[in-house]
mmCIF file of C-alpha atoms and ligand atoms in Angstrom:
data_model
loop_
_atom_site.group_PDB
_atom_site.id
_atom_site.type_symbol
_atom_site.label_atom_id
_atom_site.label_comp_id
_atom_site.label_asym_id
_atom_site.label_seq_id
_atom_site.Cartn_x
_atom_site.Cartn_y
_atom_site.Cartn_z
ATOM 1 C CA MET A 1 0.000 0.000 0.000
ATOM 2 C CA LYS A 2 1.451 3.269 -1.073
ATOM 3 C CA ILE A 3 0.360 6.577 0.429
ATOM 4 C CA ALA A 4 1.397 9.916 -1.020
ATOM 5 C CA VAL A 5 1.682 12.470 1.778
ATOM 6 C CA LEU A 6 1.145 16.065 0.647
ATOM 7 C CA PRO A 7 1.117 18.400 3.680
ATOM 8 C CA GLY A 8 0.952 21.671 1.711
ATOM 9 C CA ASP A 9 0.875 25.078 3.389
ATOM 10 C CA GLY A 10 -0.027 26.791 6.644
ATOM 11 C CA ILE A 11 -1.272 24.410 9.319
ATOM 12 C CA GLY A 12 -1.174 21.610 6.695
ATOM 13 C CA THR A 13 2.313 20.518 7.740
ATOM 14 C CA GLU A 14 1.460 20.463 11.464
ATOM 15 C CA ILE A 15 -1.752 18.468 11.204
ATOM 16 C CA VAL A 16 -0.465 15.984 8.626
ATOM 17 C CA GLU A 17 2.504 15.261 10.875
ATOM 18 C CA GLN A 18 0.107 14.088 13.599
ATOM 19 C CA ALA A 19 -1.916 11.945 11.183
ATOM 20 C CA VAL A 20 1.289 10.310 9.926
ATOM 21 C CA ARG A 21 2.302 9.479 13.503
ATOM 22 C CA VAL A 22 -1.063 7.811 13.987
ATOM 23 C CA LEU A 23 -0.738 5.813 10.754
ATOM 24 C CA LYS A 24 2.746 4.660 11.706
ATOM 25 C CA ALA A 25 1.483 3.428 15.060
ATOM 26 C CA LEU A 26 -0.906 0.929 13.451
ATOM 27 C CA ASP A 27 1.519 -1.901 12.630
ATOM 28 C CA LEU A 28 0.354 -2.014 9.040
ATOM 29 C CA LYS A 29 2.724 -2.126 6.098
ATOM 30 C CA PHE A 30 2.577 1.180 4.234
ATOM 31 C CA GLU A 31 4.991 2.958 2.064
ATOM 32 C CA LEU A 32 4.665 6.676 2.827
ATOM 33 C CA GLU A 33 6.224 9.199 0.481
ATOM 34 C CA SER A 34 5.974 12.963 0.907
ATOM 35 C CA ALA A 35 6.087 15.788 -1.624
ATOM 36 C CA LEU A 36 5.529 19.527 -1.754
ATOM 37 C CA VAL A 37 2.227 20.922 -2.967
ATOM 38 C CA GLY A 38 0.532 24.324 -3.108
ATOM 39 C CA GLY A 39 2.404 27.465 -2.134
ATOM 40 C CA ALA A 40 5.293 25.429 -0.705
ATOM 41 C CA ALA A 41 5.740 23.755 -4.105
ATOM 42 C CA TYR A 42 5.455 27.088 -5.881
ATOM 43 C CA ASP A 43 8.201 28.551 -3.682
ATOM 44 C CA ALA A 44 10.510 25.583 -4.291
ATOM 45 C CA HIS A 45 9.693 24.660 -7.905
ATOM 46 C CA GLY A 46 7.688 27.542 -9.375
ATOM 47 C CA HIS A 47 4.462 25.503 -9.658
ATOM 48 C CA PRO A 48 1.772 24.537 -7.104
ATOM 49 C CA LEU A 49 1.450 21.029 -8.559
ATOM 50 C CA PRO A 50 4.859 19.985 -9.900
ATOM 51 C CA GLU A 51 5.011 17.011 -12.295
ATOM 52 C CA ALA A 52 6.786 14.875 -9.687
ATOM 53 C CA THR A 53 4.068 15.546 -7.078
ATOM 54 C CA LEU A 54 1.317 14.696 -9.552
ATOM 55 C CA LYS A 55 3.093 11.483 -10.548
ATOM 56 C CA LEU A 56 3.543 10.462 -6.910
ATOM 57 C CA ALA A 57 -0.175 11.027 -6.307
ATOM 58 C CA LYS A 58 -1.203 9.112 -9.435
ATOM 59 C CA ASP A 59 0.996 6.130 -8.571
ATOM 60 C CA ALA A 60 -0.228 5.915 -4.968
ATOM 61 C CA ASP A 61 -3.249 3.998 -3.665
ATOM 62 C CA ALA A 62 -4.241 7.044 -1.665
ATOM 63 C CA VAL A 63 -3.206 10.624 -1.047
ATOM 64 C CA LEU A 64 -3.160 12.164 2.421
ATOM 65 C CA PHE A 65 -3.480 15.888 1.876
ATOM 66 C CA GLY A 66 -3.150 18.755 4.367
ATOM 67 C CA ALA A 67 -4.218 22.137 3.055
ATOM 68 C CA VAL A 68 -2.989 24.745 0.592
ATOM 69 C CA GLY A 69 -3.042 28.500 0.292
ATOM 70 C CA ASP A 70 -1.809 31.689 1.863
ATOM 71 C CA TRP A 71 -2.777 35.315 1.286
ATOM 72 C CA LYS A 72 0.686 36.036 -0.046
ATOM 73 C CA TYR A 73 -0.083 34.019 -3.199
ATOM 74 C CA ASP A 74 -3.378 35.807 -3.947
ATOM 75 C CA THR A 75 -1.755 38.121 -6.453
ATOM 76 C CA LEU A 76 -0.216 35.346 -8.582
ATOM 77 C CA ASP A 77 -1.738 34.462 -11.947
ATOM 78 C CA ARG A 78 -4.556 31.987 -11.361
ATOM 79 C CA PRO A 79 -2.729 28.913 -12.796
ATOM 80 C CA LEU A 80 0.065 29.422 -10.259
ATOM 81 C CA ARG A 81 -2.084 29.877 -7.166
ATOM 82 C CA PRO A 82 -1.971 27.146 -4.493
ATOM 83 C CA GLU A 83 -5.685 26.255 -4.972
ATOM 84 C CA GLN A 84 -4.860 25.050 -8.478
ATOM 85 C CA ALA A 85 -2.977 22.145 -6.921
ATOM 86 C CA ILE A 86 -6.071 20.672 -5.341
ATOM 87 C CA LEU A 87 -8.175 21.350 -8.442
ATOM 88 C CA GLY A 88 -5.452 19.763 -10.611
ATOM 89 C CA LEU A 89 -5.287 16.664 -8.408
ATOM 90 C CA ARG A 90 -9.082 16.280 -8.518
ATOM 91 C CA LYS A 91 -9.132 16.621 -12.308
ATOM 92 C CA ASN A 92 -6.064 14.500 -13.085
ATOM 93 C CA LEU A 93 -7.002 11.661 -10.752
ATOM 94 C CA GLY A 94 -10.671 11.825 -11.754
ATOM 95 C CA LEU A 95 -11.778 12.275 -8.127
ATOM 96 C CA PHE A 96 -15.409 12.951 -8.925
ATOM 97 C CA ALA A 97 -17.042 11.794 -5.683
ATOM 98 C CA ASN A 98 -16.454 13.943 -2.626
ATOM 99 C CA PHE A 99 -17.737 12.667 0.731
ATOM 100 C CA ARG A 100 -18.146 15.289 3.424
ATOM 101 C CA PRO A 101 -19.717 13.842 6.529
ATOM 102 C CA ALA A 102 -20.980 16.269 9.157
ATOM 103 C CA ILE A 103 -21.215 14.520 12.481
ATOM 104 C CA CYS A 104 -21.840 16.366 15.717
ATOM 105 C CA TYR A 105 -19.975 14.563 18.472
ATOM 106 C CA GLU A 106 -21.889 14.368 21.715
ATOM 107 C CA GLN A 107 -19.114 16.116 23.642
ATOM 108 C CA LEU A 108 -19.034 19.054 21.205
ATOM 109 C CA VAL A 109 -22.736 19.866 21.063
ATOM 110 C CA GLY A 110 -22.047 23.086 22.978
ATOM 111 C CA ALA A 111 -19.458 24.243 20.431
ATOM 112 C CA SER A 112 -22.015 24.573 17.638
ATOM 113 C CA SER A 113 -23.428 27.989 16.824
ATOM 114 C CA LEU A 114 -26.882 26.389 16.726
ATOM 115 C CA LYS A 115 -28.989 25.383 19.720
ATOM 116 C CA PRO A 116 -27.886 22.033 21.172
ATOM 117 C CA GLU A 117 -31.239 20.349 20.469
ATOM 118 C CA LEU A 118 -30.926 21.155 16.753
ATOM 119 C CA VAL A 119 -27.526 19.473 16.375
ATOM 120 C CA ALA A 120 -27.289 16.780 19.078
ATOM 121 C CA GLY A 121 -26.922 13.480 17.247
ATOM 122 C CA LEU A 122 -26.481 15.131 13.856
ATOM 123 C CA ASP A 123 -25.073 12.706 11.275
ATOM 124 C CA ILE A 124 -25.426 13.801 7.670
ATOM 125 C CA LEU A 125 -23.352 13.035 4.616
ATOM 126 C CA ILE A 126 -22.875 15.572 1.858
ATOM 127 C CA ILE A 127 -21.849 14.020 -1.423
ATOM 128 C CA ARG A 128 -20.475 16.686 -3.697
ATOM 129 C CA GLU A 129 -19.692 16.122 -7.391
ATOM 130 C CA LEU A 130 -16.106 17.304 -7.694
ATOM 131 C CA THR A 131 -14.850 17.363 -11.283
ATOM 132 C CA GLY A 132 -17.595 19.116 -13.239
ATOM 133 C CA ASP A 133 -19.956 22.083 -13.011
ATOM 134 C CA ILE A 134 -18.915 25.720 -13.177
ATOM 135 C CA TYR A 135 -15.555 24.849 -11.592
ATOM 136 C CA PHE A 136 -14.280 23.175 -14.745
ATOM 137 C CA GLY A 137 -16.772 24.110 -17.496
ATOM 138 C CA GLN A 138 -15.363 25.680 -20.642
ATOM 139 C CA PRO A 139 -15.419 28.283 -22.036
ATOM 140 C CA ARG A 140 -14.443 30.696 -19.317
ATOM 141 C CA GLY A 141 -12.483 33.894 -19.344
ATOM 142 C CA ARG A 142 -12.460 37.634 -19.668
ATOM 143 C CA ARG A 143 -13.312 39.630 -22.726
ATOM 144 C CA VAL A 144 -15.044 42.705 -24.077
ATOM 145 C CA SER A 145 -18.762 42.111 -23.677
ATOM 146 C CA PRO A 146 -20.299 41.429 -27.108
ATOM 147 C CA ASP A 147 -23.908 42.049 -25.961
ATOM 148 C CA GLY A 148 -26.057 42.219 -22.830
ATOM 149 C CA HIS A 149 -26.599 45.204 -20.543
ATOM 150 C CA PHE A 150 -23.258 46.878 -21.263
ATOM 151 C CA PRO A 151 -21.911 45.972 -24.713
ATOM 152 C CA GLY A 152 -18.245 46.897 -25.026
ATOM 153 C CA ALA A 153 -17.620 46.740 -21.284
ATOM 154 C CA GLU A 154 -15.067 44.421 -19.691
ATOM 155 C CA GLU A 155 -16.739 41.142 -18.670
ATOM 156 C CA ALA A 156 -15.875 37.792 -17.170
ATOM 157 C CA PHE A 157 -17.737 34.507 -17.621
ATOM 158 C CA ASP A 158 -17.725 30.871 -16.507
ATOM 159 C CA THR A 159 -19.735 27.948 -17.839
ATOM 160 C CA MET A 160 -21.959 25.731 -15.742
ATOM 161 C CA ARG A 161 -22.360 22.325 -17.407
ATOM 162 C CA TYR A 162 -22.956 18.677 -16.625
ATOM 163 C CA THR A 163 -23.193 15.677 -18.918
ATOM 164 C CA ARG A 164 -25.651 12.861 -18.215
ATOM 165 C CA PRO A 165 -22.928 10.278 -17.319
ATOM 166 C CA GLU A 166 -21.386 12.634 -14.765
ATOM 167 C CA ILE A 167 -24.749 12.982 -13.034
ATOM 168 C CA GLU A 168 -25.514 9.270 -13.296
ATOM 169 C CA ARG A 169 -22.307 8.192 -11.588
ATOM 170 C CA ILE A 170 -22.520 10.645 -8.681
ATOM 171 C CA ALA A 171 -26.196 9.760 -8.209
ATOM 172 C CA ARG A 172 -25.263 6.071 -7.937
ATOM 173 C CA VAL A 173 -22.573 6.906 -5.373
ATOM 174 C CA ALA A 174 -25.199 8.740 -3.309
ATOM 175 C CA PHE A 175 -27.815 5.977 -3.489
ATOM 176 C CA GLU A 176 -25.230 3.307 -2.617
ATOM 177 C CA ALA A 177 -24.062 5.389 0.363
ATOM 178 C CA ALA A 178 -27.656 5.901 1.511
ATOM 179 C CA ARG A 179 -28.212 2.128 1.476
ATOM 180 C CA LYS A 180 -25.574 1.830 4.193
ATOM 181 C CA ARG A 181 -27.263 4.568 6.268
ATOM 182 C CA ASP A 182 -30.844 5.759 6.730
ATOM 183 C CA LYS A 183 -31.776 5.125 3.055
ATOM 184 C CA ARG A 184 -32.727 8.706 2.238
ATOM 185 C CA VAL A 185 -31.241 10.946 -0.447
ATOM 186 C CA THR A 186 -31.934 14.647 -0.906
ATOM 187 C CA SER A 187 -30.795 15.895 -4.302
ATOM 188 C CA VAL A 188 -30.076 19.614 -4.248
ATOM 189 C CA ASP A 189 -30.515 21.596 -7.462
ATOM 190 C CA LYS A 190 -31.676 24.883 -8.935
ATOM 191 C CA ALA A 191 -33.947 23.375 -11.563
ATOM 192 C CA ASN A 192 -36.359 26.287 -11.244
ATOM 193 C CA VAL A 193 -33.775 28.513 -12.951
ATOM 194 C CA LEU A 194 -30.905 26.535 -14.495
ATOM 195 C CA GLU A 195 -30.946 24.096 -17.453
ATOM 196 C CA THR A 196 -27.912 22.329 -15.982
ATOM 197 C CA PHE A 197 -29.836 21.504 -12.850
ATOM 198 C CA GLN A 198 -33.030 20.526 -14.666
ATOM 199 C CA LEU A 199 -30.945 17.797 -16.325
ATOM 200 C CA TRP A 200 -29.449 17.023 -12.903
ATOM 201 C CA LYS A 201 -32.891 16.568 -11.375
ATOM 202 C CA ASP A 202 -34.189 14.470 -14.297
ATOM 203 C CA VAL A 203 -31.181 12.131 -14.242
ATOM 204 C CA VAL A 204 -31.119 11.712 -10.443
ATOM 205 C CA THR A 205 -34.837 10.867 -10.598
ATOM 206 C CA GLU A 206 -34.186 8.206 -13.265
ATOM 207 C CA ILE A 207 -31.296 6.623 -11.355
ATOM 208 C CA GLY A 208 -33.444 6.711 -8.224
ATOM 209 C CA LYS A 209 -35.779 4.186 -9.852
ATOM 210 C CA GLU A 210 -32.924 1.648 -9.661
ATOM 211 C CA TYR A 211 -32.984 2.106 -5.882
ATOM 212 C CA PRO A 212 -36.612 1.626 -4.830
ATOM 213 C CA ASP A 213 -35.468 0.974 -1.254
ATOM 214 C CA VAL A 214 -34.016 4.500 -0.986
ATOM 215 C CA ALA A 215 -36.330 7.498 -0.531
ATOM 216 C CA LEU A 216 -35.449 10.383 -2.840
ATOM 217 C CA ASP A 217 -36.516 13.980 -2.529
ATOM 218 C CA HIS A 218 -35.448 17.139 -4.332
ATOM 219 C CA MET A 219 -34.712 20.533 -2.856
ATOM 220 C CA TYR A 220 -33.714 23.865 -4.372
ATOM 221 C CA VAL A 221 -30.339 25.003 -3.121
ATOM 222 C CA ASP A 222 -31.607 28.171 -1.428
ATOM 223 C CA ASN A 223 -34.142 26.155 0.527
ATOM 224 C CA ALA A 224 -31.486 23.534 1.323
ATOM 225 C CA ALA A 225 -29.286 26.258 2.832
ATOM 226 C CA MET A 226 -32.216 27.346 4.959
ATOM 227 C CA GLN A 227 -33.167 23.816 6.048
ATOM 228 C CA LEU A 228 -29.542 23.084 6.982
ATOM 229 C CA VAL A 229 -29.656 25.751 9.658
ATOM 230 C CA LYS A 230 -33.316 25.231 10.561
ATOM 231 C CA ALA A 231 -33.640 21.455 10.907
ATOM 232 C CA PRO A 232 -30.343 19.844 9.872
ATOM 233 C CA LYS A 233 -31.179 16.461 11.376
ATOM 234 C CA LYS A 234 -33.892 15.954 8.741
ATOM 235 C CA PHE A 235 -31.185 15.184 6.166
ATOM 236 C CA ASP A 236 -29.455 11.851 5.646
ATOM 237 C CA VAL A 237 -27.474 11.895 2.377
ATOM 238 C CA VAL A 238 -27.368 15.133 0.400
ATOM 239 C CA VAL A 239 -26.124 14.899 -3.194
ATOM 240 C CA THR A 240 -25.339 17.988 -5.215
ATOM 241 C CA GLY A 241 -23.105 19.620 -7.801
ATOM 242 C CA ASN A 242 -19.624 21.003 -7.330
ATOM 243 C CA MET A 243 -20.526 24.635 -6.650
ATOM 244 C CA PHE A 244 -23.547 24.100 -4.395
ATOM 245 C CA GLY A 245 -21.659 21.336 -2.588
ATOM 246 C CA ASP A 246 -18.766 23.669 -1.855
ATOM 247 C CA ILE A 247 -21.074 26.137 -0.158
ATOM 248 C CA LEU A 248 -23.441 23.758 1.627
ATOM 249 C CA SER A 249 -20.605 21.643 3.015
ATOM 250 C CA ASP A 250 -19.069 24.642 4.777
ATOM 251 C CA ALA A 251 -22.436 25.476 6.307
ATOM 252 C CA ALA A 252 -22.915 21.854 7.380
ATOM 253 C CA ALA A 253 -19.427 21.795 8.874
ATOM 254 C CA MET A 254 -20.208 24.675 11.183
ATOM 255 C CA LEU A 255 -23.260 22.856 12.568
ATOM 256 C CA THR A 256 -20.918 20.378 14.181
ATOM 257 C CA GLY A 257 -19.117 22.992 16.248
ATOM 258 C CA SER A 258 -15.846 23.184 14.394
ATOM 259 C CA ILE A 259 -14.665 22.634 10.870
ATOM 260 C CA GLY A 260 -11.508 21.391 12.623
ATOM 261 C CA MET A 261 -13.258 18.064 13.261
ATOM 262 C CA LEU A 262 -14.396 17.184 9.756
ATOM 263 C CA PRO A 263 -12.614 14.761 7.447
ATOM 264 C CA SER A 264 -13.313 14.304 3.750
ATOM 265 C CA ALA A 265 -12.682 11.780 1.011
ATOM 266 C CA SER A 266 -12.546 12.323 -2.736
ATOM 267 C CA LEU A 267 -12.727 9.118 -4.761
ATOM 268 C CA ASN A 268 -12.426 8.065 -8.372
ATOM 269 C CA SER A 269 -14.040 5.064 -10.018
ATOM 270 C CA SER A 270 -11.250 2.705 -8.919
ATOM 271 C CA ASN A 271 -11.485 3.798 -5.270
ATOM 272 C CA GLN A 272 -8.208 5.614 -5.401
ATOM 273 C CA GLY A 273 -8.747 8.585 -3.154
ATOM 274 C CA LEU A 274 -7.529 11.859 -1.783
ATOM 275 C CA TYR A 275 -8.179 12.434 1.908
ATOM 276 C CA GLU A 276 -8.070 15.853 3.485
ATOM 277 C CA PRO A 277 -9.577 17.809 6.336
ATOM 278 C CA SER A 278 -12.555 19.919 5.249
ATOM 279 C CA HIS A 279 -10.844 23.057 6.518
ATOM 280 C CA GLY A 280 -8.179 25.168 4.861
ATOM 281 C CA SER A 281 -4.587 26.165 5.607
ATOM 282 C CA ALA A 282 -5.499 28.788 8.266
ATOM 283 C CA PRO A 283 -2.394 30.968 7.778
ATOM 284 C CA ASP A 284 -3.465 33.085 10.775
ATOM 285 C CA ILE A 285 -2.666 30.260 13.217
ATOM 286 C CA ALA A 286 0.045 28.462 11.222
ATOM 287 C CA GLY A 287 3.224 27.611 13.112
ATOM 288 C CA LYS A 288 1.638 28.241 16.508
ATOM 289 C CA GLY A 289 1.014 24.599 17.341
ATOM 290 C CA VAL A 290 -2.662 25.189 18.091
ATOM 291 C CA ALA A 291 -4.394 23.730 15.016
ATOM 292 C CA ASN A 292 -6.793 20.849 15.545
ATOM 293 C CA PRO A 293 -5.290 17.712 13.945
ATOM 294 C CA LEU A 294 -8.433 15.594 14.428
ATOM 295 C CA ALA A 295 -9.984 16.287 11.019
ATOM 296 C CA THR A 296 -6.785 15.062 9.374
ATOM 297 C CA ILE A 297 -6.499 12.065 11.682
ATOM 298 C CA LEU A 298 -10.122 11.190 10.871
ATOM 299 C CA SER A 299 -9.331 11.664 7.171
ATOM 300 C CA ALA A 300 -6.589 9.055 7.571
ATOM 301 C CA ALA A 301 -9.242 6.747 9.031
ATOM 302 C CA MET A 302 -11.462 7.334 5.992
ATOM 303 C CA MET A 303 -8.459 6.530 3.791
ATOM 304 C CA LEU A 304 -7.953 3.213 5.548
ATOM 305 C CA ARG A 305 -11.618 2.363 5.135
ATOM 306 C CA PHE A 306 -12.282 3.495 1.551
ATOM 307 C CA SER A 307 -9.012 3.075 -0.349
ATOM 308 C CA LEU A 308 -6.861 0.662 1.664
ATOM 309 C CA ASN A 309 -9.409 -1.912 2.804
ATOM 310 C CA GLN A 310 -8.429 -1.637 6.458
ATOM 311 C CA ALA A 311 -11.783 -1.037 8.110
ATOM 312 C CA GLU A 312 -10.625 -2.398 11.426
ATOM 313 C CA ALA A 313 -7.733 0.056 11.658
ATOM 314 C CA ALA A 314 -10.149 2.852 10.689
ATOM 315 C CA ASP A 315 -12.459 1.833 13.545
ATOM 316 C CA ARG A 316 -9.523 1.914 15.945
ATOM 317 C CA ILE A 317 -8.597 5.478 14.986
ATOM 318 C CA GLU A 318 -12.181 6.692 15.244
ATOM 319 C CA ALA A 319 -12.559 5.073 18.654
ATOM 320 C CA ALA A 320 -9.305 6.706 19.787
ATOM 321 C CA VAL A 321 -10.599 10.130 18.736
ATOM 322 C CA GLN A 322 -13.844 9.545 20.650
ATOM 323 C CA LYS A 323 -11.771 8.577 23.652
ATOM 324 C CA VAL A 324 -9.663 11.761 23.695
ATOM 325 C CA LEU A 325 -12.813 13.847 23.382
ATOM 326 C CA ALA A 326 -14.347 11.923 26.271
ATOM 327 C CA GLN A 327 -11.182 12.649 28.268
ATOM 328 C CA GLY A 328 -11.983 16.323 27.820
ATOM 329 C CA LEU A 329 -9.007 17.248 25.647
ATOM 330 C CA ARG A 330 -9.698 20.163 23.312
ATOM 331 C CA THR A 331 -7.716 22.278 20.887
ATOM 332 C CA PRO A 332 -8.695 25.975 21.081
ATOM 333 C CA ASP A 333 -11.250 25.727 18.235
ATOM 334 C CA ILE A 334 -13.393 23.295 20.269
ATOM 335 C CA TYR A 335 -12.459 24.453 23.770
ATOM 336 C CA SER A 336 -15.152 25.250 26.299
ATOM 337 C CA GLU A 337 -15.086 25.839 30.029
ATOM 338 C CA GLY A 338 -14.425 22.730 32.074
ATOM 339 C CA THR A 339 -12.332 21.029 29.388
ATOM 340 C CA THR A 340 -8.556 20.844 28.994
ATOM 341 C CA LYS A 341 -6.942 22.990 26.326
ATOM 342 C CA VAL A 342 -4.168 21.251 24.364
ATOM 343 C CA GLY A 343 -2.047 22.009 21.316
ATOM 344 C CA THR A 344 -1.647 20.163 18.023
ATOM 345 C CA ARG A 345 1.106 17.836 19.145
ATOM 346 C CA GLU A 346 -0.434 17.063 22.533
ATOM 347 C CA MET A 347 -3.656 16.141 20.767
ATOM 348 C CA GLY A 348 -1.628 13.817 18.515
ATOM 349 C CA ASP A 349 0.037 12.313 21.607
ATOM 350 C CA ALA A 350 -3.362 11.734 23.195
ATOM 351 C CA VAL A 351 -4.689 9.923 20.122
ATOM 352 C CA LEU A 352 -1.562 7.747 20.073
ATOM 353 C CA ASN A 353 -2.057 6.906 23.757
ATOM 354 C CA ALA A 354 -5.707 6.095 23.180
ATOM 355 C CA LEU A 355 -4.726 3.764 20.323
ATOM 356 C CA ALA A 356 -2.248 1.846 22.426
HETATM 357 C C1 IPM B 1 -13.013 23.024 -0.858
HETATM 358 C C2 IPM B 1 -12.262 24.309 -1.119
HETATM 359 C C3 IPM B 1 -11.782 24.299 -2.567
HETATM 360 C C4 IPM B 1 -13.006 24.262 -3.455
HETATM 361 C C5 IPM B 1 -10.862 25.456 -2.966
HETATM 362 C C6 IPM B 1 -9.652 25.541 -2.043
HETATM 363 C C7 IPM B 1 -10.411 25.362 -4.396
HETATM 364 O O1 IPM B 1 -13.072 25.399 -0.837
HETATM 365 O O2 IPM B 1 -12.404 21.943 -1.012
HETATM 366 O O3 IPM B 1 -14.184 23.096 -0.497
HETATM 367 O O4 IPM B 1 -13.595 25.310 -3.775
HETATM 368 O O5 IPM B 1 -13.411 23.164 -3.851
HETATM 369 MG MG1 MG B 2 -14.926 24.926 0.086
#
């Protein structure tokens, strides 16, 4: 089993270090190989996703990814910005299925910005299509406007598009996932306005007929945003496009108290996957040793389960995380009165102890 380790920028290096310690403590045979990505790769090699990093990722069974980005790169040309590394990995590895679970741990109910009764026991799974939609649709660019409200003015444009097979395959991923849970799928669209999402809704409905045991409903994205903060526990699996999924998954993350707790998996059709915390590189706290490594540690657990066929080891890690939370250990992002504040490394130590 080969794992490509790409820590990236900001807190990425600190949190990935803790996840690697946890992986190494499992007595499993992995080959771990690290490479630079994002701003760190740009600084060293002039590109956020150097050829060698891409090749390492392609040749691995799984990629453990930290985070990329820093304000200091915001003025670079778009193709050289750190974010292009993650988009390039998604595209080149064909990682079309993004799993973003939002689970509210019992001990963290008080950390949510919503009332405890709205989030206690929350367990929803957002499945975001990750290689299509307005993120990758061509054409896109800037030009002199040929028509519209201000002909001759400077304009910019992107293209929202989905083909039927792209919708079919992500719909199947969602229905299969729902079968292992509460057997309910909510497909989120904007079919009342957009052609792209009328096709989305039609195709998801068709695929749904192959899964008569799974209940399917449809929701417009604006309403879905509202329901997520009004009655989030009503959802089981949510399936949606790249753009809506980006937005809704951040909202869902916050329901759980801290985005610092949430892992994610991005899979292709051969179950090769990229695993990363749902949060970003947090340059404001980088290097301070205070970042929460649990999302990355839980991402490593997802990696063991989905790409490396080591469900038992994944269970062990998840149980260890539960245990440290039960012990009252908290990084600052999830700290509340009466608990014990710890740093990144101490949290890693605690997970290692709980594993042993
Ligand atoms: C995410 C991030 C990325 C995205 C950025 C960093 C390109 O927000 O993974 O949700 O928009 O997909
Ligand atoms: Mg996002």
